[in-house]
Amino acid sequence: MRFLWLAVKDLTLVARDKKAFLTLIMMPLLLIAILGSAFGNMMKEDEVVSIKKFTLGVVNLDQGQLSKVLTEEVFSKNLSKQIAVKYYQEEELYKKIQDHKLEIGIVIDKDFTQSIMSGQGTKIQLITVPDTVIKATIVQNVIEQFSWSVPIEAVVSQMSQPVQAGNQGGIDMEGYGEKPLINETTIDAKTKPVSSFQYYAAAMGVMFLLMTVVQGVSTMVLEKEQEVFNRLLLTNLTYSNYLLGKMLGLITICLTQAFIIILGTSLLFGVGWGASVSGIIVMTLAFVINASGLGVLAGSFMKTEKSFGVAGMFATQIMAALGGSMVPLYVFPDWVVFITKFLPNGLALQTYLDLMSGAVISKILPAIAASVGFGLFFFALGLIRLSMERRGKYA
Amino acid sequence: MNMLTVQDLRKSFGSFEAVKGVNFSVEKGESYGLLGPNGAGKSTTINMITGLFPPNSGEIKIKDIDVIKNPKQAQKWIGVVPQEIALYQSMSARENLKFWGRMYDLSGSELEKSVDRVLEIIGLTERAKDKVSTFSGGMKRRVNIGAAILHKPELLIMDEPTVGIDPQSRNHILETVKHLNGEGMTIIYTSHYMEEVEYLCERIGIVDHGQLIASGTLSELRETIGDHSKIILSIDKESSNLEGLAQSLTGLFSEKDIQIQEQQVMVFHKEPQLILTDFIQSVAKTGTKITSVNIVEPNLESVFLHLTGRNLRD
Ligand SMILES: Nc1ncnc2c1ncn2[C@@H]1O[C@H](COP(=O)(O)OP(=O)(O)OP(=O)(O)O)[C@@H](O)[C@H]1O
Ligand SMILES: [Mg+2]
């Protein structure tokens, strides 16, 4: 119970600190709005230009014309700087991807043209190895936009063909699902591409939560410099109680902020955070545990608030930059993107993006587990560190 | 039974030895004073006794618990008033007291009663709802004390609880401590104000440069300076003849009992009334103008001066 009251005390102090309170609530919303409108259109162009060129394997089973337009006009010509198109037989493509000779491929269904013309969605399977999220997103984006714009143009130019009923829009798995090394995504209206505003809402949100953690921890370090900390240690409060209380307070503050960011952006700006509400809630909690654990660990190492303030701000900037909050993750090579998953914010951002593009909670369970695991690990280290510091104090 | 036993306590900060082998004990129900100038090592000693950090060597026992090995167990019995204000400024007096009470596992009506009782004792019932940041220095000090007695500790350890406050608050605090001691609470009180220690404490330890240089009851300590009173003659600087003064006085008193400074001349003597006229005459003889005469009964100040050759405070 003691740690609970410690957390309550911390929250009371924050609530009474007008500046802290405002920063907590107003700043994130303001920044998301500004960045969202400023970067809104720029990002789509930037992201594609700055990525390294990669090869897209194409299996074209379509009997209509639109697949040719997509592969030859859009992918080969318009995106020639980013994408090289190679054509394969179906088995060949799977083998290449499985052998890591190719990272990403699409299989265009035989009904592709017909399906688009009749407005029934896109019949393309996206096949990738895990962790090529970004390239996959690009290809997916392109296909999505293509399949949305074609029917509209078609209507406008009065080229519409008779609607064919009876076409099944099902997912064609044909046994490929048993290959765990390969990600298969069937693109239809269910998976949505992530817009730049969505990206920045998540990226900024994650960065703000990091900053809140730094803020919270610097009050913790400040408290350590003050007499109240010594007095706390003289009560029945133990080190683990102390850290637990600190973390609980921090988690509550961060959750409040996350709640405001997510709800605010979705209500005010219509940012979609994905359909899985439970996924968002659990991931947010997991991220906040991870970040708070790291913060509390860092705080246990710092002697003065000044040194922490400087180091904390610096670390936040670096983490935010690496984690994709400043520059879109798309510009990094895949291995860097993978490594940034070890940063609390990097993992969180990528998981939010997954959720936004339609992932369900079961798909992000590994990320959640890793996030919570890291957080608890950091917490344990902080505890060891704190009790060691006391033992050797001033010695 | 001893409430506290401290044996050969030592603590260094880097190469600086702040506490150099301190021994003392405090009995249950007693009030013990630690008197010493700034930087003497009082706070360092107190912080080791309360288990805040361990000594380099030595032994500390509260009742029969080894504080170094089991600080948490010993801390249940003690209340600590730190030298600095250790409170949350943006919370009210009541909120602070409630919070600290909870840290000692008080809850429910027990907590409420305890907070009310303490507010009464520290005389802040009226201001309980005001934020600590709006309080005067003296009022903050009182809340600082209040937070240490919520859980009714058997041993109350106070580290200079009256520094820098108005006389009114100071009196209130002294009365409070006296009252708590009267109720059976054992008290350890550190200060560099000898009047406070003289007023409050049955036994006193004098600390200087990390060592306990004397300890005992007030009359025992007076004995160490032979119960000498001090006669102080303030003199006019212009008219004074320091050499002549020294010559004329050494004929009358032994050299160690005389102190001559630019503006005052002092003599230590067991029975000041008997030598007062002789003293004044021999000073006047040298042509020195006397501006005032003062007789100071033996006190801790003079004990300290006698032991260290320095004043307790400059
Ligand atoms: N954390 C520390 N690091 C280095 N030196 C210290 C530390 N704490 C105390 N000292 C030194 O140890 C000596 C004793 O300090 P301490 O605070 O115990 O004195 P004190 O008797 O309480 O004095 P005061 O009346 O000013 O409170 C001082 O010289 C002080 O500078
Ligand atoms: Mg001190």
XYZ file of C-alpha atoms and ligand atoms in Angstrom:
741
model
C 0.000 0.000 0.000
C 2.890 2.352 0.731
C 3.975 2.429 -2.911
C 0.418 3.223 -3.891
C 0.343 6.290 -1.670
C 3.721 7.322 -2.988
C 2.284 7.228 -6.495
C -0.796 9.150 -5.378
C 1.473 11.777 -3.852
C 3.456 12.090 -7.091
C 0.272 12.512 -9.098
C -0.974 15.154 -6.676
C 2.253 17.078 -7.117
C 2.009 16.931 -10.905
C -1.622 17.970 -10.888
C -0.709 21.018 -8.795
C 2.209 21.981 -10.985
C 0.440 24.103 -13.592
C 3.332 24.066 -16.016
C 3.784 20.315 -15.868
C 0.070 19.803 -16.200
C -0.180 21.948 -19.301
C 2.831 20.369 -20.942
C 1.300 17.021 -20.274
C -1.955 17.719 -22.040
C -1.787 20.640 -24.404
C 1.613 20.323 -26.013
C 1.179 16.909 -27.624
C -2.073 17.865 -29.288
C -0.689 21.127 -30.509
C 2.395 19.581 -31.993
C 0.573 16.762 -33.670
C -1.745 19.253 -35.297
C 1.065 21.449 -36.529
C 3.223 18.640 -37.795
C 0.344 16.803 -39.295
C -0.717 19.701 -41.457
C 2.830 20.700 -42.313
C 4.068 17.276 -43.274
C 0.809 16.026 -44.612
C 1.680 15.932 -48.283
C 5.413 16.202 -48.178
C 5.978 12.900 -46.590
C 4.584 10.660 -49.259
C 7.037 12.013 -51.784
C 9.962 12.075 -49.413
C 9.590 8.602 -48.136
C 9.776 7.014 -51.535
C 12.603 9.127 -52.834
C 14.930 8.473 -49.992
C 14.623 4.721 -49.743
C 17.208 2.409 -51.226
C 16.188 0.761 -54.462
C 14.836 -2.751 -54.094
C 13.602 -5.549 -56.288
C 9.966 -6.481 -56.461
C 9.159 -9.960 -57.679
C 5.968 -10.133 -59.716
C 3.848 -13.119 -60.641
C 1.178 -11.975 -63.024
C -1.732 -14.383 -63.447
C -4.136 -11.681 -64.509
C -5.853 -11.984 -67.836
C -6.880 -8.335 -68.016
C -4.986 -5.167 -68.835
C -4.823 -3.396 -65.500
C -2.093 -5.639 -64.114
C 0.113 -4.580 -66.998
C -0.586 -0.948 -66.224
C 0.301 -1.553 -62.593
C 3.515 -3.458 -63.204
C 4.816 -1.778 -66.313
C 3.564 1.760 -65.901
C 3.442 2.264 -62.189
C 6.129 0.009 -60.737
C 8.610 -0.200 -63.620
C 8.345 3.301 -65.034
C 7.026 5.709 -62.432
C 8.886 4.128 -59.560
C 11.978 3.122 -61.503
C 14.207 4.939 -59.025
C 12.991 2.876 -56.137
C 11.839 -0.409 -57.529
C 13.192 -2.868 -60.040
C 10.547 -5.270 -61.294
C 11.348 -8.890 -62.094
C 8.830 -11.379 -63.351
C 8.643 -14.927 -62.027
C 6.602 -18.084 -62.093
C 4.679 -18.554 -58.885
C 6.804 -21.376 -57.397
C 9.946 -19.606 -58.383
C 8.916 -16.477 -56.486
C 8.206 -18.376 -53.302
C 11.519 -20.135 -53.491
C 13.450 -16.910 -54.021
C 11.785 -15.293 -51.044
C 12.270 -18.337 -48.869
C 15.958 -18.411 -49.771
C 16.204 -14.700 -48.972
C 17.268 -13.948 -52.517
C 14.258 -11.697 -52.770
C 12.569 -9.794 -49.980
C 9.270 -8.920 -51.408
C 6.949 -10.103 -54.115
C 3.367 -9.865 -55.287
C 1.103 -12.397 -56.860
C -1.529 -10.798 -59.058
C -4.664 -12.890 -59.146
C -6.226 -13.947 -62.412
C -9.347 -11.873 -61.663
C -7.364 -8.736 -60.876
C -8.606 -6.480 -63.634
C -12.145 -7.677 -63.383
C -12.213 -7.320 -59.646
C -10.973 -3.764 -59.677
C -13.299 -2.719 -62.432
C -16.239 -4.118 -60.545
C -15.147 -2.316 -57.410
C -14.604 -5.528 -55.481
C -11.166 -4.679 -54.169
C -7.682 -5.711 -55.062
C -6.767 -9.302 -55.716
C -3.090 -9.269 -54.986
C -1.080 -11.240 -52.499
C 1.884 -9.539 -50.942
C 4.618 -11.974 -49.996
C 7.510 -10.893 -47.816
C 9.958 -12.170 -45.257
C 9.291 -10.796 -41.799
C 10.791 -7.412 -40.946
C 10.498 -5.775 -44.299
C 7.527 -3.866 -43.064
C 8.592 -0.679 -44.700
C 9.133 -1.936 -48.205
C 5.955 -3.883 -47.878
C 4.140 -0.750 -46.826
C 5.384 1.089 -49.867
C 4.301 -1.605 -52.285
C 1.028 -1.904 -50.461
C 0.530 1.846 -50.624
C 1.091 1.911 -54.313
C -1.292 -0.933 -54.983
C -3.932 0.601 -52.764
C -3.776 3.925 -54.484
C -3.820 2.239 -57.846
C -6.855 0.185 -57.052
C -8.685 3.203 -55.680
C -7.923 5.522 -58.513
C -8.594 3.140 -61.389
C -12.323 2.653 -60.832
C -12.781 6.372 -60.409
C -10.996 7.117 -63.641
C -12.910 4.332 -65.238
C -16.199 5.853 -64.310
C -15.113 9.244 -65.458
C -13.964 8.015 -68.835
C -17.082 5.900 -69.245
C -15.054 2.774 -69.729
C -16.880 0.764 -67.153
C -17.364 -2.875 -67.904
C -20.282 -5.017 -66.918
C -20.237 -5.955 -63.283
C -19.595 -9.641 -62.869
C -21.251 -11.123 -59.870
C -20.068 -14.316 -58.295
C -16.436 -13.390 -58.041
C -15.135 -14.506 -54.679
C -12.954 -12.021 -52.933
C -11.458 -14.667 -50.653
C -7.859 -15.086 -49.708
C -5.906 -17.548 -51.788
C -3.699 -19.489 -49.421
C -3.152 -22.782 -51.247
C -0.903 -24.227 -48.599
C 1.550 -21.397 -48.543
C 0.404 -20.483 -45.070
C 2.413 -23.344 -43.670
C 5.668 -21.629 -44.497
C 6.522 -19.685 -41.365
C 9.397 -17.799 -42.979
C 7.100 -16.010 -45.310
C 4.635 -13.289 -44.521
C 1.622 -13.311 -46.690
C -0.648 -10.404 -46.848
C -3.590 -10.415 -49.084
C -4.364 -6.932 -50.051
C -7.970 -6.065 -49.998
C -10.006 -3.282 -48.590
C -9.344 -4.539 -45.047
C -5.688 -3.576 -44.762
C -5.254 0.097 -45.017
C -2.078 1.933 -45.834
C -0.801 4.186 -43.095
C -1.112 7.843 -43.995
C 1.545 10.371 -43.124
C -0.689 12.017 -40.569
C -1.253 8.696 -38.895
C 2.461 8.045 -38.941
C 3.229 11.359 -37.329
C 0.467 11.048 -34.778
C 1.994 7.787 -33.596
C 5.575 9.022 -33.880
C 4.895 12.253 -32.026
C 2.789 10.509 -29.445
C 5.575 8.089 -28.719
C 8.096 10.900 -28.505
C 5.940 12.886 -26.138
C 5.549 9.921 -23.879
C 9.335 9.581 -23.823
C 9.626 13.210 -22.867
C 7.064 12.760 -20.150
C 9.081 9.871 -18.786
C 12.191 12.067 -18.775
C 10.212 14.802 -17.045
C 8.890 12.366 -14.464
C 12.285 10.865 -13.823
C 13.900 14.243 -13.457
C 11.422 15.029 -10.675
C 12.431 11.712 -9.176
C 16.108 12.681 -9.343
C 15.264 16.085 -7.929
C 13.493 14.399 -5.044
C 16.600 12.300 -4.473
C 18.604 15.479 -4.031
C 16.122 16.814 -1.520
C 15.719 15.967 2.117
C 12.375 14.289 1.488
C 14.130 11.343 -0.124
C 16.194 10.673 2.995
C 13.082 11.013 5.079
C 11.313 8.521 2.816
C 14.120 6.040 3.330
C 13.766 6.373 7.100
C 10.123 5.312 7.010
C 8.872 1.793 6.437
C 9.282 2.321 2.712
C 11.713 -0.125 1.076
C 13.714 0.421 -2.111
C 11.436 -1.811 -4.137
C 8.429 -0.018 -2.686
C 9.970 3.266 -3.615
C 10.769 2.339 -7.206
C 7.431 0.616 -7.629
C 5.622 3.719 -6.443
C 7.670 5.918 -8.735
C 6.989 3.666 -11.690
C 3.307 3.427 -10.935
C 3.007 7.205 -10.793
C 4.916 7.550 -14.029
C 2.840 4.904 -15.754
C -0.381 6.601 -14.708
C 0.833 9.946 -16.008
C 1.971 8.437 -19.305
C -1.256 6.520 -19.748
C -3.205 9.709 -19.215
C -1.136 11.423 -21.843
C -1.408 8.514 -24.259
C -5.147 8.494 -23.766
C -5.327 12.188 -24.593
C -3.110 11.831 -27.636
C -4.926 8.859 -29.085
C -8.410 10.059 -28.325
C -7.599 13.647 -29.215
C -6.049 12.860 -32.583
C -8.774 10.475 -33.547
C -11.609 12.790 -32.516
C -10.114 16.082 -33.665
C -8.215 15.028 -36.755
C -9.782 11.699 -37.569
C -6.556 9.782 -37.159
C -7.272 6.068 -37.295
C -5.340 4.041 -34.731
C -6.549 0.706 -36.033
C -9.564 -1.365 -35.255
C -8.107 -3.237 -32.324
C -8.918 -1.109 -29.300
C -7.608 -3.754 -26.938
C -4.418 -3.903 -29.000
C -3.885 -0.169 -28.635
C -4.587 -0.208 -24.921
C -2.339 -3.155 -24.175
C 0.462 -1.899 -26.408
C 0.300 1.536 -24.819
C 0.522 0.010 -21.371
C 3.412 -2.198 -22.465
C 5.277 0.715 -23.990
C 4.763 2.878 -20.944
C 6.067 0.088 -18.697
C 9.096 -0.268 -20.929
C 9.864 3.442 -21.096
C 9.213 4.022 -17.386
C 11.462 1.103 -16.490
C 14.244 2.555 -18.602
C 13.629 5.985 -17.103
C 13.628 4.741 -13.531
C 16.855 2.853 -14.244
C 18.459 5.967 -15.689
C 17.180 7.964 -12.726
C 18.763 5.584 -10.251
C 22.145 6.301 -11.835
C 21.903 10.074 -11.777
C 22.954 12.097 -8.785
C 21.735 15.537 -9.717
C 18.723 16.765 -11.561
C 20.899 19.007 -13.699
C 22.987 16.179 -15.059
C 19.878 14.141 -15.657
C 18.069 16.996 -17.351
C 20.865 17.360 -19.882
C 21.460 13.649 -20.409
C 17.737 12.955 -20.479
C 16.933 15.510 -23.137
C 19.895 14.384 -25.211
C 18.950 10.718 -24.952
C 15.330 11.491 -25.804
C 16.371 13.298 -28.962
C 18.575 10.435 -30.068
C 16.017 7.826 -29.207
C 13.295 9.794 -30.925
C 15.417 10.206 -34.046
C 16.423 6.553 -34.184
C 12.958 5.404 -33.296
C 11.421 7.146 -36.292
C 9.844 10.144 -34.602
C 11.802 12.699 -36.593
C 12.632 11.023 -39.855
C 10.295 8.380 -41.240
C 11.550 4.882 -40.614
C 11.253 4.227 -44.333
C 14.607 5.833 -44.984
C 16.542 3.366 -42.871
C 17.754 -0.020 -44.093
C 15.763 -2.901 -42.693
C 18.410 -4.034 -40.246
C 18.447 -0.608 -38.616
C 14.688 -0.713 -38.382
C 14.980 -4.068 -36.663
C 17.553 -2.797 -34.202
C 15.416 0.194 -33.284
C 12.910 -2.286 -31.937
C 15.185 -2.515 -28.922
C 14.336 1.080 -28.125
C 11.067 1.352 -26.251
C 9.820 4.018 -28.631
C 11.009 2.244 -31.767
C 9.168 -0.910 -30.835
C 6.077 1.033 -29.863
C 5.972 3.085 -33.051
C 6.332 0.057 -35.277
C 3.649 -1.758 -33.366
C 1.305 1.209 -33.576
C 1.894 1.282 -37.330
C 1.070 -2.413 -37.506
C -2.124 -1.760 -35.585
C -3.005 1.132 -37.848
C -2.644 -1.024 -40.888
C -5.051 -3.491 -39.402
C -3.080 -5.917 -37.227
C -5.063 -7.716 -34.549
C -3.916 -8.097 -30.959
C -2.659 -11.649 -31.407
C -0.201 -10.416 -34.013
C 1.402 -7.876 -31.732
C 1.664 -10.143 -28.688
C 5.419 -10.686 -29.172
C 5.979 -6.940 -29.217
C 3.894 -6.540 -26.080
C 5.746 -9.311 -24.298
C 9.117 -7.868 -25.287
C 8.093 -4.407 -24.189
C 6.898 -5.506 -20.764
C 9.888 -7.811 -20.397
C 12.355 -5.028 -21.085
C 10.533 -2.735 -18.683
C 10.678 -5.218 -15.820
C 14.313 -5.968 -16.567
C 15.182 -2.262 -16.393
C 13.215 -1.959 -13.169
C 15.153 -4.831 -11.591
C 18.461 -3.264 -12.598
C 17.351 0.041 -11.114
C 16.527 -1.691 -7.850
C 19.947 -3.332 -7.647
C 21.599 -0.071 -8.509
C 19.683 1.879 -5.863
C 20.445 -0.497 -3.021
C 24.102 -0.563 -4.032
C 24.252 3.207 -4.062
C 22.954 3.359 -0.518
C 25.381 0.826 0.786
C 28.308 2.756 -0.585
C 26.921 6.204 0.029
C 29.667 8.773 0.514
C 32.172 6.004 1.202
C 17.780 -0.400 29.610
C 19.690 1.591 27.040
C 17.606 3.023 24.257
C 20.695 3.710 22.182
C 24.273 2.531 22.365
C 26.929 3.933 20.056
C 30.383 2.403 20.085
C 33.515 3.665 18.390
C 31.645 5.151 15.465
C 33.779 6.299 12.528
C 32.963 7.830 9.184
C 35.142 9.260 6.443
C 34.166 11.178 3.347
C 36.992 10.444 0.973
C 40.123 11.163 2.965
C 38.311 13.493 5.368
C 37.420 11.919 8.702
C 34.139 13.492 9.768
C 33.467 11.245 12.781
C 36.453 9.877 14.656
C 35.417 7.248 17.144
C 32.339 8.430 19.002
C 31.000 6.566 22.053
C 27.870 7.299 24.016
C 24.630 5.810 25.191
C 21.167 7.123 25.926
C 18.811 5.618 28.456
C 15.114 5.082 27.942
C 13.162 8.219 28.774
C 16.260 10.377 28.840
C 16.879 13.525 26.833
C 20.378 13.670 25.456
C 21.951 16.673 23.789
C 24.715 16.765 21.229
C 26.303 20.192 21.259
C 28.903 21.273 18.770
C 29.868 23.982 16.296
C 29.178 23.903 12.557
C 30.857 20.974 10.856
C 31.547 19.151 14.109
C 30.019 15.933 12.798
C 26.643 16.043 14.545
C 24.536 15.395 11.458
C 26.882 12.697 10.219
C 26.592 10.930 13.564
C 22.799 11.295 13.576
C 22.486 9.989 10.017
C 24.390 6.850 10.921
C 22.290 6.306 14.038
C 19.092 6.533 12.009
C 20.448 4.044 9.486
C 20.561 6.469 6.578
C 24.069 5.358 5.740
C 26.409 2.929 7.464
C 29.556 3.925 9.361
C 33.007 2.811 8.237
C 33.328 1.051 11.540
C 31.700 0.902 14.932
C 28.470 -0.338 16.400
C 25.012 1.158 16.779
C 22.261 -0.476 18.773
C 18.738 0.764 19.259
C 17.254 -1.278 22.083
C 18.784 -4.619 21.172
C 18.646 -4.211 17.394
C 21.795 -3.696 15.377
C 20.984 -0.679 13.229
C 23.696 -1.406 10.678
C 22.373 -4.898 10.022
C 18.639 -4.244 10.429
C 17.972 -0.572 9.758
C 14.328 -1.101 8.790
C 13.529 -2.815 12.065
C 15.142 -0.102 14.157
C 13.560 2.673 12.108
C 10.091 1.595 13.216
C 10.875 2.831 16.716
C 12.486 6.086 15.838
C 11.246 9.414 14.599
C 13.705 11.635 12.798
C 13.566 15.383 12.415
C 16.116 16.182 9.720
C 18.157 19.357 9.795
C 16.615 20.565 6.537
C 12.882 20.874 5.919
C 11.795 17.567 4.394
C 8.244 18.272 3.260
C 6.281 18.666 0.040
C 5.802 22.383 -0.409
C 2.776 22.243 -2.674
C 0.829 20.041 -0.271
C -0.934 21.328 2.815
C 0.241 20.639 6.344
C -2.475 18.047 6.784
C -1.703 16.382 3.453
C 1.955 16.201 4.339
C 1.253 14.690 7.725
C -1.158 12.193 6.220
C 1.367 11.184 3.597
C 4.154 10.673 6.111
C 1.789 8.814 8.412
C 0.971 6.446 5.577
C 4.649 5.839 4.988
C 4.635 4.533 8.560
C 1.699 2.270 7.730
C -0.923 4.293 9.565
C -4.336 4.277 7.945
C -8.037 4.938 8.439
C -9.238 6.483 11.670
C -5.925 5.779 13.359
C -4.229 7.998 10.796
C -6.865 10.739 11.131
C -6.580 10.744 14.914
C -2.838 10.788 14.766
C -2.769 13.711 12.344
C -5.225 15.686 14.485
C -3.194 14.980 17.604
C 0.050 16.080 15.962
C -1.512 19.241 14.500
C -2.601 20.070 18.034
C 0.878 19.472 19.426
C 2.629 21.612 16.839
C -0.062 24.278 17.144
C -1.090 24.351 13.509
C -4.646 23.049 13.631
C -5.902 26.374 12.292
C -3.528 26.403 9.342
C -3.765 22.698 8.552
C -5.336 23.274 5.154
C -2.759 25.759 3.942
C 0.070 24.788 1.679
C 3.421 24.402 3.379
C 4.922 26.813 0.849
C 2.861 29.624 2.391
C 4.246 28.961 5.891
C 6.877 30.927 7.765
C 10.210 29.252 8.492
C 9.111 28.511 12.032
C 5.847 26.928 10.954
C 7.640 24.737 8.431
C 9.982 23.602 11.174
C 7.004 22.650 13.278
C 5.464 20.568 10.509
C 8.900 19.044 9.989
C 8.781 17.898 13.597
C 5.164 16.827 13.330
C 5.966 14.437 10.508
C 8.416 12.634 12.769
C 6.075 11.940 15.677
C 2.967 10.639 13.892
C 3.802 7.020 14.585
C 4.577 7.704 18.257
C 8.243 6.772 18.145
C 9.985 5.656 21.313
C 13.089 7.556 20.313
C 12.900 11.003 18.733
C 16.073 12.196 17.055
C 16.175 15.887 16.223
C 18.937 17.496 14.193
C 19.047 21.236 14.874
C 15.280 21.642 14.734
C 15.378 25.367 15.498
C 17.948 26.831 13.108
C 16.980 30.135 11.601
C 13.548 30.737 13.114
C 11.813 33.401 15.147
C 11.945 33.276 18.972
C 8.227 32.537 19.233
C 8.365 29.407 17.096
C 11.551 28.436 18.843
C 9.913 28.581 22.239
C 7.004 26.596 20.939
C 9.328 23.913 19.660
C 11.295 23.749 22.891
C 8.057 23.401 24.858
C 6.901 20.686 22.493
C 10.084 18.704 22.963
C 9.889 19.123 26.718
C 6.291 17.926 26.630
C 7.106 14.865 24.519
C 9.989 13.973 26.804
C 7.666 14.395 29.767
C 5.370 11.831 28.193
C 8.197 9.337 28.212
C 9.668 9.772 24.761
C 13.430 9.431 24.628
C 15.010 12.444 22.934
C 18.284 13.066 21.154
C 18.692 16.733 20.367
C 21.544 18.300 18.455
C 22.204 21.996 18.410
C 24.849 24.618 18.444
C 22.737 26.739 20.777
C 23.909 25.931 24.260
C 20.832 27.511 25.896
C 18.570 25.019 24.154
C 20.617 22.047 25.188
C 20.965 23.383 28.726
C 17.212 23.848 28.964
C 16.164 20.535 27.423
C 18.762 17.917 28.077
C 19.567 15.899 31.162
C 22.840 14.778 29.690
C 24.981 16.463 27.104
C 27.778 15.410 24.800
C 30.074 18.052 23.373
C 31.276 17.316 19.852
C 34.149 18.969 18.068
C 36.083 17.909 14.978
C 34.347 14.565 14.889
C 35.057 13.675 18.476
C 33.063 13.615 21.673
C 35.323 15.783 23.794
C 33.175 15.772 26.927
C 29.950 14.295 28.145
C 27.825 14.320 31.262
C 25.131 16.255 33.078
C 25.294 20.027 33.023
C 26.829 20.190 36.528
C 29.332 17.460 35.649
C 30.422 19.461 32.633
C 30.736 22.617 34.728
C 33.024 20.677 37.027
C 35.447 20.171 34.151
C 36.162 23.901 34.174
C 36.302 23.931 37.928
C 32.970 25.701 38.016
C 34.655 28.975 37.105
C 32.570 32.025 36.367
C 33.771 34.577 33.887
C 34.132 38.306 34.580
C 34.146 40.371 31.433
C 35.235 43.975 31.437
C 34.539 45.836 28.224
C 37.165 48.490 27.689
C 37.617 51.569 25.586
C 39.961 50.733 22.741
C 41.524 54.229 22.633
C 42.589 54.342 26.233
C 43.702 50.743 26.580
C 47.251 49.760 27.353
C 47.397 46.052 26.595
C 50.924 45.470 27.821
C 50.344 47.290 31.051
C 47.142 45.312 31.506
C 48.924 42.009 31.119
C 51.591 43.000 33.629
C 49.207 44.268 36.229
C 46.869 41.234 35.962
C 49.472 38.470 36.029
C 50.393 39.671 39.498
C 46.855 38.929 40.658
C 45.728 35.838 38.708
C 47.335 32.817 37.129
C 48.032 33.334 33.458
C 45.664 30.640 32.178
C 42.694 32.382 33.797
C 43.263 35.661 31.958
C 42.207 36.630 28.471
C 43.014 40.024 27.050
C 41.522 41.243 23.800
C 41.370 44.629 22.151
C 37.958 45.540 23.547
C 37.567 43.258 26.512
C 39.424 41.697 29.367
C 38.281 38.440 30.927
C 39.119 36.582 34.085
C 37.912 33.137 35.135
C 37.340 32.600 38.830
C 35.395 30.302 41.126
C 34.088 33.172 43.283
C 33.852 36.264 41.113
C 32.347 38.472 43.835
C 35.470 38.181 45.958
C 37.903 39.373 43.306
C 35.680 41.766 41.405
C 36.980 45.004 43.013
C 40.625 43.938 42.789
C 40.137 43.095 39.126
C 38.505 46.407 38.287
C 41.070 48.392 40.230
C 44.070 46.774 38.599
C 42.590 47.423 35.167
C 41.736 51.028 36.016
C 45.256 51.575 37.367
C 46.698 51.120 33.881
C 44.635 54.077 32.674
C 42.220 51.894 30.739
C 38.635 53.147 30.604
C 36.049 50.510 31.566
C 32.720 50.733 29.720
C 30.857 47.785 31.246
C 31.175 44.895 33.673
C 29.616 41.534 33.177
C 29.685 38.345 35.216
C 28.851 35.136 33.387
C 27.997 32.046 35.375
C 29.719 28.906 34.154
C 27.800 27.521 31.182
C 28.316 25.231 28.226
C 29.735 28.094 26.242
C 32.544 28.521 28.731
C 32.985 24.758 28.976
C 33.432 24.642 25.229
C 35.793 27.586 25.302
C 37.760 25.954 28.061
C 38.011 22.631 26.217
C 38.787 23.934 22.737
C 40.032 27.479 23.200
C 37.333 28.561 20.739
C 33.842 29.945 20.959
C 30.921 27.710 20.064
C 29.766 30.198 17.482
C 31.601 33.084 15.920
N 28.380 14.066 2.051
C 29.511 14.628 2.461
N 30.602 14.627 1.700
C 31.760 15.199 2.118
N 31.898 15.789 3.294
C 30.836 15.836 4.120
C 29.588 15.250 3.763
N 28.716 15.437 4.770
C 29.393 16.098 5.713
N 30.668 16.343 5.359
C 31.694 17.020 6.142
O 31.776 16.375 7.377
C 31.904 17.327 8.427
C 30.801 17.126 9.439
O 29.575 17.513 8.850
P 28.203 17.447 9.629
O 27.135 17.818 8.696
O 28.090 16.146 10.318
O 28.412 18.597 10.689
P 27.358 19.197 11.725
O 27.956 19.042 13.061
O 26.034 18.601 11.531
O 27.371 20.738 11.325
P 26.143 21.771 11.236
O 25.959 22.344 12.579
O 26.651 22.794 10.266
O 24.965 21.046 10.733
C 31.893 18.692 7.776
O 33.224 19.136 7.638
C 31.303 18.457 6.437
O 31.861 19.324 5.492
Mg 24.256 19.272 10.940
